[in-house]
Each structure stands twice: as C-alpha cells, then as structure tokens.
PDB file of C-alpha atoms in Angstrom:
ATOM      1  CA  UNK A   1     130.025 210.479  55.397  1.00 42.00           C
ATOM      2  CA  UNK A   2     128.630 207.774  57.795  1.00 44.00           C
ATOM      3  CA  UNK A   3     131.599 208.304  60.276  1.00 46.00           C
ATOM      4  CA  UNK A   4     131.677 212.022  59.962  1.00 37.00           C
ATOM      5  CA  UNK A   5     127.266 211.928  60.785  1.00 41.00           C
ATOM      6  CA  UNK A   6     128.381 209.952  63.894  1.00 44.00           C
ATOM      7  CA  UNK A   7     131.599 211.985  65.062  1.00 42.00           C
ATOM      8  CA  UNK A   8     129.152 215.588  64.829  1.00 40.00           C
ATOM      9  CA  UNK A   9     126.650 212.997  66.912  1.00 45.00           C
ATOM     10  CA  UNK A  10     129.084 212.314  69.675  1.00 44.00           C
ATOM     11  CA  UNK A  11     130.956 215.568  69.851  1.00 46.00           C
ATOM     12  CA  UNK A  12     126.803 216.624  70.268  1.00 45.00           C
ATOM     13  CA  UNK A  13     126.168 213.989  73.189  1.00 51.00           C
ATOM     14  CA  UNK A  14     129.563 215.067  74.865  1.00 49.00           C
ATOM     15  CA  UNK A  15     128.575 218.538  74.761  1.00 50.00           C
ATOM     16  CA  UNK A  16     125.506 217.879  76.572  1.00 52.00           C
ATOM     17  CA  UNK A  17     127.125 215.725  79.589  1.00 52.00           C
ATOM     18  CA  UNK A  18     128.929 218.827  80.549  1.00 53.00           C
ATOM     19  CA  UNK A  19     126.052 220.459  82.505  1.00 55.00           C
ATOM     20  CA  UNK A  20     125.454 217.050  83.901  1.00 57.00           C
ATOM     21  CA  UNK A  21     128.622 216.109  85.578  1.00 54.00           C
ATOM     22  CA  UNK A  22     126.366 216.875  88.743  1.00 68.00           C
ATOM     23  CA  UNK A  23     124.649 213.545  88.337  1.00 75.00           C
ATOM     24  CA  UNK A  24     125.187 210.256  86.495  1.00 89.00           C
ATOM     25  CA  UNK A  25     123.787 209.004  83.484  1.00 89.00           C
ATOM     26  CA  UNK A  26     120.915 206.797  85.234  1.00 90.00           C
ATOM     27  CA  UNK A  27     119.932 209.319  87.614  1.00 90.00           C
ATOM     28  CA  UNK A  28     119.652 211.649  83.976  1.00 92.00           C
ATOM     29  CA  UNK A  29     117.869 208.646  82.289  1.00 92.00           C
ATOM     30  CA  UNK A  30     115.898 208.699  85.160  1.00 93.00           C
ATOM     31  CA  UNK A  31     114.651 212.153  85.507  1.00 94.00           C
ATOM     32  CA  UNK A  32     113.591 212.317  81.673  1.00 95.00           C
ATOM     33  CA  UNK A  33     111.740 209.153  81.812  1.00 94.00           C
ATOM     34  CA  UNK A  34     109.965 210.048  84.885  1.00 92.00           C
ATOM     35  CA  UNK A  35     108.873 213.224  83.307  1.00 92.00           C
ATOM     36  CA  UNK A  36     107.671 211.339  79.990  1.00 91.00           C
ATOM     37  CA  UNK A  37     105.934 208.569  82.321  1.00 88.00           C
ATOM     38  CA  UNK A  38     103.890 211.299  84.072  1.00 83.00           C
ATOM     39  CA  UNK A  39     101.619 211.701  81.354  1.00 74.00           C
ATOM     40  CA  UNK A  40     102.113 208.521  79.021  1.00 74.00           C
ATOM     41  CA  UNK A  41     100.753 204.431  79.866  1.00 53.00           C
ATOM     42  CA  UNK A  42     100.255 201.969  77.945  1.00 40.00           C
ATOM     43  CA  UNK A  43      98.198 201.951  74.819  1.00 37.00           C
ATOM     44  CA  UNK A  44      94.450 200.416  75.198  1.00 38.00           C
ATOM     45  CA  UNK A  45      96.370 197.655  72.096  1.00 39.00           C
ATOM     46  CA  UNK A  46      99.102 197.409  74.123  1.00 38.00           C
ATOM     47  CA  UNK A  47     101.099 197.289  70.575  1.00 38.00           C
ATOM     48  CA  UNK A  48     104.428 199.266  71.030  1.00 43.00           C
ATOM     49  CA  UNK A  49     104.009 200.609  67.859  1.00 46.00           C
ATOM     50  CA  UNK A  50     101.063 202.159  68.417  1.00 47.00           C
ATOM     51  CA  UNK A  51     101.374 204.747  71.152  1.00 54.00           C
ATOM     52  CA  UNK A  52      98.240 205.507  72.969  1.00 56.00           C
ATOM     53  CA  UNK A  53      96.392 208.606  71.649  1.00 55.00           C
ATOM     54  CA  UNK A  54      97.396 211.746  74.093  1.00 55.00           C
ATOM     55  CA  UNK A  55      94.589 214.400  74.323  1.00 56.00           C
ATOM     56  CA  UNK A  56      95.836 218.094  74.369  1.00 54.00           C
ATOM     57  CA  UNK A  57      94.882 218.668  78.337  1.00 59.00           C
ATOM     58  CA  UNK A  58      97.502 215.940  79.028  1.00 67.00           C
ATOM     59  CA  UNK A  59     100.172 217.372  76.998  1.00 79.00           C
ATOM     60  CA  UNK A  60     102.313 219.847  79.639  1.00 84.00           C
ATOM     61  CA  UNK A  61     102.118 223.658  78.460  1.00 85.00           C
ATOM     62  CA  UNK A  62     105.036 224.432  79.843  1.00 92.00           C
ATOM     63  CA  UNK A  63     108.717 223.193  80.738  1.00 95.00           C
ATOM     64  CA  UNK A  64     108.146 223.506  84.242  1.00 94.00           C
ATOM     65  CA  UNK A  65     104.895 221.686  84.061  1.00 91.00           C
ATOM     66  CA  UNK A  66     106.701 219.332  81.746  1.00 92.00           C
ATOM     67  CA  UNK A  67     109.888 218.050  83.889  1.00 93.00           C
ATOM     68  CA  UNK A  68     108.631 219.160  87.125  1.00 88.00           C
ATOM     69  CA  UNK A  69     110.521 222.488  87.668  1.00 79.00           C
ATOM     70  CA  UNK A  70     108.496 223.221  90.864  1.00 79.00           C
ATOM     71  CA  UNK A  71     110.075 219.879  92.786  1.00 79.00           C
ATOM     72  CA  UNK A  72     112.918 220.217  94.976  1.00 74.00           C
ATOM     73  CA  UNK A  73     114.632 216.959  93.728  1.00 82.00           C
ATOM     74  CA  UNK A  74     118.385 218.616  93.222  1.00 86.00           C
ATOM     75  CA  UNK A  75     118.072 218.927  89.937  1.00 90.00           C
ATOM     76  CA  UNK A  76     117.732 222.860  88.374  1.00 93.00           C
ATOM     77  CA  UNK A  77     115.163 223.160  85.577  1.00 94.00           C
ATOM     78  CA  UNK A  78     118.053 224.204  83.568  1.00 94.00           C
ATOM     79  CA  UNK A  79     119.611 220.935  84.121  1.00 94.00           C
ATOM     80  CA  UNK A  80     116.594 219.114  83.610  1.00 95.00           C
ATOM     81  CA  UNK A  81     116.298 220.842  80.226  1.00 96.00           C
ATOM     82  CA  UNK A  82     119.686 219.505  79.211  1.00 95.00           C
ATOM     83  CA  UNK A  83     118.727 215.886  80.437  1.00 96.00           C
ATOM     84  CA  UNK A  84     115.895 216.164  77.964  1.00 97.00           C
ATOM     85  CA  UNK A  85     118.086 217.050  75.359  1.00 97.00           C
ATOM     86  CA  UNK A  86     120.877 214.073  75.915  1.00 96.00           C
ATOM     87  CA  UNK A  87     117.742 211.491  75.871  1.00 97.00           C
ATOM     88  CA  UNK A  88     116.738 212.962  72.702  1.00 98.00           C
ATOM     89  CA  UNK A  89     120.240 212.616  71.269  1.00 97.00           C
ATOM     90  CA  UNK A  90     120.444 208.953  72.027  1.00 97.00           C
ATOM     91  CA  UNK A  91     117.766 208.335  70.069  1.00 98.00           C
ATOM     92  CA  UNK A  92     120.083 208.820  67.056  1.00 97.00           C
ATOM     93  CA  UNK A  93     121.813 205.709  68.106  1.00 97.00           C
ATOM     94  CA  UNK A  94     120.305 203.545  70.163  1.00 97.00           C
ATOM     95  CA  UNK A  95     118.406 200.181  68.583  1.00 98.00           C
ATOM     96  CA  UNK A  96     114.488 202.082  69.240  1.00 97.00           C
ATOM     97  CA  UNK A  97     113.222 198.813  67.476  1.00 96.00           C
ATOM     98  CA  UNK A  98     113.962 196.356  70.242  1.00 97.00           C
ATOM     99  CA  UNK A  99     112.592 199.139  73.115  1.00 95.00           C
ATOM    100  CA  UNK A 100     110.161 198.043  75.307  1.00 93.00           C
ATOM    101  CA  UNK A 101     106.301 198.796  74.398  1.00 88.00           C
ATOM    102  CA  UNK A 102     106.805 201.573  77.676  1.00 89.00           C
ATOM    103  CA  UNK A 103     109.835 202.875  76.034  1.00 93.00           C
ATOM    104  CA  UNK A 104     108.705 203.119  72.169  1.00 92.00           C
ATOM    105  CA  UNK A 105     106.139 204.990  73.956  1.00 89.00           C
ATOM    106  CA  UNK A 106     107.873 207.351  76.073  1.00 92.00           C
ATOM    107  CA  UNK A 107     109.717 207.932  72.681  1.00 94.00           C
ATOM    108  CA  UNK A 108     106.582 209.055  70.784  1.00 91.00           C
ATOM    109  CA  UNK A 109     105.776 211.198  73.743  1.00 90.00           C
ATOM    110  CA  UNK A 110     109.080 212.848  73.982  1.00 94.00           C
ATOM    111  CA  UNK A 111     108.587 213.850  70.080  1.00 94.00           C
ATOM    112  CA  UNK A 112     104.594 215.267  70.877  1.00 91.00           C
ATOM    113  CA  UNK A 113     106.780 217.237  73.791  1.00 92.00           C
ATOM    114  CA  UNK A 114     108.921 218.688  71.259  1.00 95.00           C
ATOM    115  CA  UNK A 115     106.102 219.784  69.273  1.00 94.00           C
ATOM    116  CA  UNK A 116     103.824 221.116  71.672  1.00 91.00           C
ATOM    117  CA  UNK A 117     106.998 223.250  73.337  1.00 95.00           C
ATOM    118  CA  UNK A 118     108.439 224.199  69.679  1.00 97.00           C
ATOM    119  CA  UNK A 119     111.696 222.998  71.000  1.00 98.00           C
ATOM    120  CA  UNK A 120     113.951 224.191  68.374  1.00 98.00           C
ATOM    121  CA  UNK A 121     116.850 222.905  70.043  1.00 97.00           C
ATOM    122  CA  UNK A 122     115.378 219.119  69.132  1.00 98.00           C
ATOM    123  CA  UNK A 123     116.216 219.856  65.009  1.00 98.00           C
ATOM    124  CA  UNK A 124     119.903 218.055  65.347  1.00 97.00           C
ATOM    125  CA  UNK A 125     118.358 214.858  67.282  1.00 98.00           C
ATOM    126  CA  UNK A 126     115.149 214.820  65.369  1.00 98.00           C
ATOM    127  CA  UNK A 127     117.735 214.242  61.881  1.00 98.00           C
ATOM    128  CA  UNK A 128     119.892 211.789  63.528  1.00 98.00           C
ATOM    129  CA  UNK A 129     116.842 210.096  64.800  1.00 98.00           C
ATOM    130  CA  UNK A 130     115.741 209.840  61.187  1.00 98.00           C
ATOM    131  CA  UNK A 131     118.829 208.532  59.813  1.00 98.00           C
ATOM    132  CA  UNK A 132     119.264 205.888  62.542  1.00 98.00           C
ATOM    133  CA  UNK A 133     118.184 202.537  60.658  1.00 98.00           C
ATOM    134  CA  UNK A 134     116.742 201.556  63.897  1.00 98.00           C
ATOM    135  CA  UNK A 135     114.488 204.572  64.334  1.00 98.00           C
ATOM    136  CA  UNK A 136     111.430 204.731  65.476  1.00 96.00           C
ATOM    137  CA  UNK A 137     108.273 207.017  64.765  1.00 96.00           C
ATOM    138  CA  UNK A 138     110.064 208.463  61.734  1.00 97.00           C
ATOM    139  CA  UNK A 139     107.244 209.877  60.228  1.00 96.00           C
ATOM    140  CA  UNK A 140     106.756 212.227  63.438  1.00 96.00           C
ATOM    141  CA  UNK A 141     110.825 212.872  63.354  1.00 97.00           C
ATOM    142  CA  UNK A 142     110.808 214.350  59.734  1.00 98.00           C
ATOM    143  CA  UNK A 143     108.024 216.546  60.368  1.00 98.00           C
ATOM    144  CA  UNK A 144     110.205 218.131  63.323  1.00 98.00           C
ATOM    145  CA  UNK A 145     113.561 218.202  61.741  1.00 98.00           C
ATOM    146  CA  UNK A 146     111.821 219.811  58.372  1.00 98.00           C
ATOM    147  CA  UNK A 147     110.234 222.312  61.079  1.00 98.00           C
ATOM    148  CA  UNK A 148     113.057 223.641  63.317  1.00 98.00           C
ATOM    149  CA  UNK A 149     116.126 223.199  61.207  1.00 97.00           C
ATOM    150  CA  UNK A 150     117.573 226.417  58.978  1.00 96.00           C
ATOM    151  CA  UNK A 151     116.504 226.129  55.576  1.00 97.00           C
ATOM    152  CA  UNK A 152     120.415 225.389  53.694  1.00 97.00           C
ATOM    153  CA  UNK A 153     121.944 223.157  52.281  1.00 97.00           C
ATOM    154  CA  UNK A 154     122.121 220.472  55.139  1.00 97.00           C
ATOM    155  CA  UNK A 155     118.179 220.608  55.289  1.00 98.00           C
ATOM    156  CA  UNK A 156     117.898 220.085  51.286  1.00 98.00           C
ATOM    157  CA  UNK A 157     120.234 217.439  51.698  1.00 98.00           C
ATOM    158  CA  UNK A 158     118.030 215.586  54.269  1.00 98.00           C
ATOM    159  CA  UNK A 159     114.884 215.728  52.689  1.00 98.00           C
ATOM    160  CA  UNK A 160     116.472 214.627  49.668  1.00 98.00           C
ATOM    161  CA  UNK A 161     118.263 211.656  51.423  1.00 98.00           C
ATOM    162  CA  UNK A 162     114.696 210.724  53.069  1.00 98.00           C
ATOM    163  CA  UNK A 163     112.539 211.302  49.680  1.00 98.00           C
ATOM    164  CA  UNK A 164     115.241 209.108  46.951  1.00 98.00           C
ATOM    165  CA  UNK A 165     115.348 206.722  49.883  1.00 97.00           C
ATOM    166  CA  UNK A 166     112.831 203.796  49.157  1.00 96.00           C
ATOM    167  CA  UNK A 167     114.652 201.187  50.869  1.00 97.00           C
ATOM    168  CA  UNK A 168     115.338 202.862  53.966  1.00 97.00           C
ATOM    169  CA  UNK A 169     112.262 204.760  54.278  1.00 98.00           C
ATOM    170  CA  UNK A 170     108.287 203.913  53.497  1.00 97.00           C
ATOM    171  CA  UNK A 171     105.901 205.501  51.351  1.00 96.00           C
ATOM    172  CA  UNK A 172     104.739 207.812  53.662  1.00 96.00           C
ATOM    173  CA  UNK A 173     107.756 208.699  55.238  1.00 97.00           C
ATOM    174  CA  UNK A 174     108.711 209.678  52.036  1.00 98.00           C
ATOM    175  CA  UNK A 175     105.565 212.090  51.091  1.00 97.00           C
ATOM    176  CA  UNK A 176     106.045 213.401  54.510  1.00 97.00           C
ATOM    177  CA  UNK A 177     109.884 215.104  53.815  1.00 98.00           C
ATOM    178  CA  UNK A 178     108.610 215.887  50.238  1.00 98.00           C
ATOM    179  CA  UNK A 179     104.932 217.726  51.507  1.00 98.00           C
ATOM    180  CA  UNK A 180     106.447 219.351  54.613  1.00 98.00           C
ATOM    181  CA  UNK A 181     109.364 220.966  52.784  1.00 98.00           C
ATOM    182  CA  UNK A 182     107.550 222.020  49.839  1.00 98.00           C
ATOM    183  CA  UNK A 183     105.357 224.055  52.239  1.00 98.00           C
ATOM    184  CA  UNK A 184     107.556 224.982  54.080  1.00 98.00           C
ATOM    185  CA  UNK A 185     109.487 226.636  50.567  1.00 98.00           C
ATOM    186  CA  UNK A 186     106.520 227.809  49.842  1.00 97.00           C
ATOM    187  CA  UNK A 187     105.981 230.115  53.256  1.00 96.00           C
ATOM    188  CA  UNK A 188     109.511 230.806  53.398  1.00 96.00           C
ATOM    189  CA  UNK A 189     110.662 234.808  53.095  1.00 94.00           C
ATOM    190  CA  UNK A 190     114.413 234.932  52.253  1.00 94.00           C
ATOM    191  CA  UNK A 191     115.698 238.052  53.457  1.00 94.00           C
ATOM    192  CA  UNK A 192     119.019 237.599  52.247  1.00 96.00           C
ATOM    193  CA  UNK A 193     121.412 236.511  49.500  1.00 97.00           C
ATOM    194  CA  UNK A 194     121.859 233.501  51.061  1.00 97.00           C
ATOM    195  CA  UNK A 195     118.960 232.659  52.098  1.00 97.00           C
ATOM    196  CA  UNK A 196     117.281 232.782  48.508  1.00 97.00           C
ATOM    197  CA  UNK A 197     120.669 230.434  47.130  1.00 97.00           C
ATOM    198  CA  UNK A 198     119.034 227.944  49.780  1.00 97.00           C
ATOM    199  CA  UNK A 199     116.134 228.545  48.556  1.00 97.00           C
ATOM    200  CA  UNK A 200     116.241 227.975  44.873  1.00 97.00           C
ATOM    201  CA  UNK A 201     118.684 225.435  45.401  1.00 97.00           C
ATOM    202  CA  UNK A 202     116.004 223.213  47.137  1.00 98.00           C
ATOM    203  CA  UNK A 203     113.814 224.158  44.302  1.00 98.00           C
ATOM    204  CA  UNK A 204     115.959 222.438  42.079  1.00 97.00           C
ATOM    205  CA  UNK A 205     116.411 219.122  43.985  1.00 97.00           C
ATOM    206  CA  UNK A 206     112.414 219.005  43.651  1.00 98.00           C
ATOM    207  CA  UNK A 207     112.579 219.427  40.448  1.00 97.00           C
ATOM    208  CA  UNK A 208     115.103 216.833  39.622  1.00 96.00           C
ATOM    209  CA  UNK A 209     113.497 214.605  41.921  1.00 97.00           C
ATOM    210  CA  UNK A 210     110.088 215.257  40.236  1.00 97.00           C
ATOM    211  CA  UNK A 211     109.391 211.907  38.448  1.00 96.00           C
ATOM    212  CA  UNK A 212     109.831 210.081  41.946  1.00 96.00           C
ATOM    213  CA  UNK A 213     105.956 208.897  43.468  1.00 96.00           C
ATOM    214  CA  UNK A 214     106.776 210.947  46.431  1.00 96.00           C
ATOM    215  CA  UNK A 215     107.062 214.453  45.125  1.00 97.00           C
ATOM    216  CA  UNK A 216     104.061 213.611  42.842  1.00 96.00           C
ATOM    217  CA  UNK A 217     102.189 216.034  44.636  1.00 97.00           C
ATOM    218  CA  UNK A 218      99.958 219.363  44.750  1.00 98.00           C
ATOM    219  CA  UNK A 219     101.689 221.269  46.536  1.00 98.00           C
ATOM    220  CA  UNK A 220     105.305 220.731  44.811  1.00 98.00           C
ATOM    221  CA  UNK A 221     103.165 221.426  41.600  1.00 98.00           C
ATOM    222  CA  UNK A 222     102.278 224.875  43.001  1.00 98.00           C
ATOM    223  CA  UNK A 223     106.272 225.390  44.436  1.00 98.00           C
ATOM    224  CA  UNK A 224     107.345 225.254  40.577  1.00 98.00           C
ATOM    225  CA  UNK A 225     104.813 227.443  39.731  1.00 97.00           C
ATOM    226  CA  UNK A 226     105.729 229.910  42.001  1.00 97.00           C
ATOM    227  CA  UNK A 227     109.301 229.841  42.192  1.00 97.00           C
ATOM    228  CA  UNK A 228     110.036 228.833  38.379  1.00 97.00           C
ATOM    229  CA  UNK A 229     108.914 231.261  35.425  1.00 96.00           C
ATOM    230  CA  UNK A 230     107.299 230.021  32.548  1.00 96.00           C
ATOM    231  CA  UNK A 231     106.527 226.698  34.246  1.00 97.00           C
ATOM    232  CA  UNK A 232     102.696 227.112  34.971  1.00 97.00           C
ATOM    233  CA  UNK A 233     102.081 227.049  30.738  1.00 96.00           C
ATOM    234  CA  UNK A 234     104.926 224.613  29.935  1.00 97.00           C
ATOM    235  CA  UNK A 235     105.242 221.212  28.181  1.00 97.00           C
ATOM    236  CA  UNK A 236     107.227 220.417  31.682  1.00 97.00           C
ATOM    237  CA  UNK A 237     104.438 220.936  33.339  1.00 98.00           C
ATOM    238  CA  UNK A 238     102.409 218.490  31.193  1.00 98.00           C
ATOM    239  CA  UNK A 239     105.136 215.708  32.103  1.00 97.00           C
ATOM    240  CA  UNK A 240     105.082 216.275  35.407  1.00 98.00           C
ATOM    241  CA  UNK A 241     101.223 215.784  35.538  1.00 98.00           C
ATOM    242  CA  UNK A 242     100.802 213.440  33.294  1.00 98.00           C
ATOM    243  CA  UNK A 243     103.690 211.098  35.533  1.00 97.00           C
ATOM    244  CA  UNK A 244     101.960 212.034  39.068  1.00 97.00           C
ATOM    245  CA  UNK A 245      98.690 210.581  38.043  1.00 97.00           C
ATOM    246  CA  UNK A 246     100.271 207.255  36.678  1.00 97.00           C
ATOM    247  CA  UNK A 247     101.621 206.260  39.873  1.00 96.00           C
ATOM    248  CA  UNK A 248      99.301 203.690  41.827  1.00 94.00           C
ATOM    249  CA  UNK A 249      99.219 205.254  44.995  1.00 93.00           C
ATOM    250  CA  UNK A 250      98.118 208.561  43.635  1.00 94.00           C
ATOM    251  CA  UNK A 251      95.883 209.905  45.871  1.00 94.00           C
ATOM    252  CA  UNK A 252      92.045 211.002  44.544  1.00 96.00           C
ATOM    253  CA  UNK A 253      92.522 214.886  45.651  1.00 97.00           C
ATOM    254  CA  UNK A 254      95.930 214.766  43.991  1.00 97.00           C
ATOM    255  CA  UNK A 255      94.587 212.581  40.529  1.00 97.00           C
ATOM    256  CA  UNK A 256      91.766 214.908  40.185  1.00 98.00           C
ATOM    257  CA  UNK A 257      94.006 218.020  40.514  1.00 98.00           C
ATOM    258  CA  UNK A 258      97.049 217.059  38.086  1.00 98.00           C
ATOM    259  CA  UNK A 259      93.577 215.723  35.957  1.00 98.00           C
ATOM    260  CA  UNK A 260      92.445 218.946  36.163  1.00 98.00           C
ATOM    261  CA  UNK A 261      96.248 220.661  34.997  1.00 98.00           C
ATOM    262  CA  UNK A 262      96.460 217.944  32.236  1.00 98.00           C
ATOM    263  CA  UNK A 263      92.779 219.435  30.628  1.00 97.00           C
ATOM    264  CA  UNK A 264      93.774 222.931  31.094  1.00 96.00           C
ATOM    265  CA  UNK A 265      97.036 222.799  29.158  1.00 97.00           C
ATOM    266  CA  UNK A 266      96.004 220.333  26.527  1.00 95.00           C
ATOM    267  CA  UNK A 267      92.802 222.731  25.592  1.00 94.00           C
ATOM    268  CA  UNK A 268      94.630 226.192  25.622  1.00 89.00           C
ATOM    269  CA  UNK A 269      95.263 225.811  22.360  1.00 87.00           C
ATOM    270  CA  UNK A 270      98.502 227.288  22.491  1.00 87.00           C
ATOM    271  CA  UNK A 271     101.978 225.868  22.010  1.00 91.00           C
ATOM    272  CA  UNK A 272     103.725 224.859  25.226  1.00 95.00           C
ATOM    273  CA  UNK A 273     106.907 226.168  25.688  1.00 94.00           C
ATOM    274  CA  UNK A 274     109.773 223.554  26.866  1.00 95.00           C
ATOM    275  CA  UNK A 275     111.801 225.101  29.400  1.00 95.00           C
ATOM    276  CA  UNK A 276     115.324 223.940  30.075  1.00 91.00           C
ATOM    277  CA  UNK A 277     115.596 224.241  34.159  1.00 86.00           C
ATOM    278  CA  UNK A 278     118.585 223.653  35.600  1.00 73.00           C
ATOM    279  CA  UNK A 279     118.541 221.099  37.912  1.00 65.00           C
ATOM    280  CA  UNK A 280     122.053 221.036  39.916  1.00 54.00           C
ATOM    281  CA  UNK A 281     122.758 221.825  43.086  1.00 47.00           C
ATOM    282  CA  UNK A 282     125.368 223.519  44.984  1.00 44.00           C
TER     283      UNK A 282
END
C-alpha cells in the first residue's frame, strides 16, 4: 500500500513538471516561495512551530494578487499556478520537521492560501501531506483534504486511517478528521446511487469506530441519528453515551450533552430497542 501511496505521488509530481520544462526546479522553488514570503515573517516567538498569526487584509484575495500575476517576470500566471501546485506536492515527502522556522512558516501560509482561494486542486497534496510521518501542521492539512476531496471510498478510508491512528497522529488531529467529516456527512446531498453507497458506507466506519475517544462526539451522535433508524431511542445509543462521557478528555459541552442523552433514555420509561447495525464496509 505504502509503495503504491508513493508511485500515485510521483506519477502526481511528474505530471506537474510538464508545464514547467520552461524553467528549472529552483527558479520554480523560487517563484512559490517568493510569493509565500510576500506576506509571511517571522513569528513575534520566533518558534517554527508556531506560525505568526496572519490577519485577513494580508491574506491575497486573489491568484493574481497571490503569485504576482501582474509582474512581467517570464513566468505566465498559469505557470505560476502549477509551481504552486508542485511545492504543495512536495510536502508529501519532504522531512517538514527539520525545515527552517522561515520554511515551516511559509508551509502554514501556503495551507491558509489554499483555504482562503478554495483551491480544490490542493485535496491530493493536502492527504499525502497528512500521511507523510514528517508532516507538518497536520491539523490544518486534514481540515483541507476532508474539505475538497469527493466524498468515496478513498476519503472514508483517510479519515479512518487518521482517526484509529493514535500513534501516528495526536488527540486533536484525531477529533479533527472525526468532527470535520461527520459534518461534512451531515451537509452532504447525494444525488446519486453512488453517492449515497459513499455515504452510508462512511456511516458505518463511524459507527464501528464509535467506542474510540475521538468520535466520542456531538455531532457523530447526531450523524447516527440522522442517517440510522431506530438509533435516536436505542440501547446503542445508551452505550455510545454512556462510553463518550467516560473518556478523560471529554470535553464539558460534549459531557453535558451525552449527560443530557443518558437522562432522557434512562427516564422514558420505555424498553430500548437493540439494533443490530451493520458495520462493514465496502
């Protein structure tokens, strides 16, 4: 799996160059970087983990604005697009931990660029970047990968990779790829056949995931209540609250809700039913 992840990664990067034969690799480095560095310095800390805060006004609006597509410096904004794209695909492999305090931080900005241009085109690097055990800014990654990829089967699989993952990946990171893609599941509008297989299929790795701290949350709660009938009055449902508020880094909004579901269904004083979900994928 590892060495098919990196063959898609290079046949990615190669597919990239090809608008770029025009200039080399440094001169490409050195366009993107330039562009980053125009609205990035060093943090007040000065801690390359902790990227200086970067107000809205300072975050370009547009691409032009962004890689300076009003200079004549012989390189097309097209091209300059692409550039922007093969530095984000390195990310997926290069060793971001040992970066310079200026580079970690052209990294972060890079990934606020992304966000602020909804650069869809950033899903594939945004995974790898993830996945890279020498990754930086995860946190920030997941959120864009869980954003602008298709919801199917190779999303579920990521989040679920990320979420089961507590040696690889920290607390947060985890609650990150479990709260973005339950909302996102819970805003998505299949339109199609396929789309809904996706969709219930991601249901279910939730839900066999669903005595793991990081989908111990609100908002998964409310995805099996609105995807999975019967579940709202069920004795699952009692299990699943009853587990979220043990762990010890339950938060108090989340404590006092699944507090809140384990009153309601203990004092309806009706039976609850036990439902036998299916939890398999495809």
């Amino acid at each position: 799996m590892k060495r098919f992840f990196f063959s898609v990664l290079i046949s990615f990067q190669a597919s990239l160059c090809g608008p770029l034969l025009a200039h080399t690799l440094a001169e490409t480095n050195a366009v993107v970087r330039g562009a980053l560095g125009n609205f990035v310095s060093y943090s007040a800390r000065g801690i390359g983990d902790l990227p200086r805060r970067v107000s809205p006004s300072e975050i370009p609006d547009n691409w032009s604005n962004f890689l300076g597509g009003h200079l004549n410096d012989g390189w097309t904004l097209d091209e300059k697009k692409v550039a922007f794209d093969w530095y984000l695909a390195t990310l997926g492999t290069n060793d971001c931990v040992a970066m310079s305090d200026w580079d970690r931080n052209l990294v972060h900005a890079a990934l606020v660029q992304c966000k602020s241009l909804h650069h869809t085109n950033c899903a594939s690097a945004m995974k790898a970047l993830v996945l890279n055990p020498r990754g930086i800014y995860k946190q920030r990654a997941i959120e864009l990968a869980i954003e602008f990829c298709d919801l199917d089967a190779g999303l579920t699989s990521f989040a679920e990779t990320v979420m089961t993952n507590s040696q690889a990946y920290t607390l947060m990171e985890r609650s990150t790829a479990s709260c973005h893609y339950a909302d996102r599941l819970m805003t998505f509008s299949a339109t199609n056949a396929v789309q809904v297989t996706a969709r219930d299929n991601a249901v279910r790795m939730f839900y066999r995931n669903r005595m793991g701290e990081p989908v111990a949350t609100e908002i998964v709660d409310r995805l099996f209540e609105k995807y999975i009938g019967g579940y709202e009055t069920s004795s699952n449902r009692l299990t699943f609250a009853v587990n979220a508020i043990a762990f010890p880094d339950c938060d108090l909004d989340d404590k006092s809700y699944f507090t809140s579901v384990t009153n309601q269904l203990l004092s309806s004083g009706q039976p609850l039913v036990q439902l036998n979900i299916g939890e398999g994928g495809e």
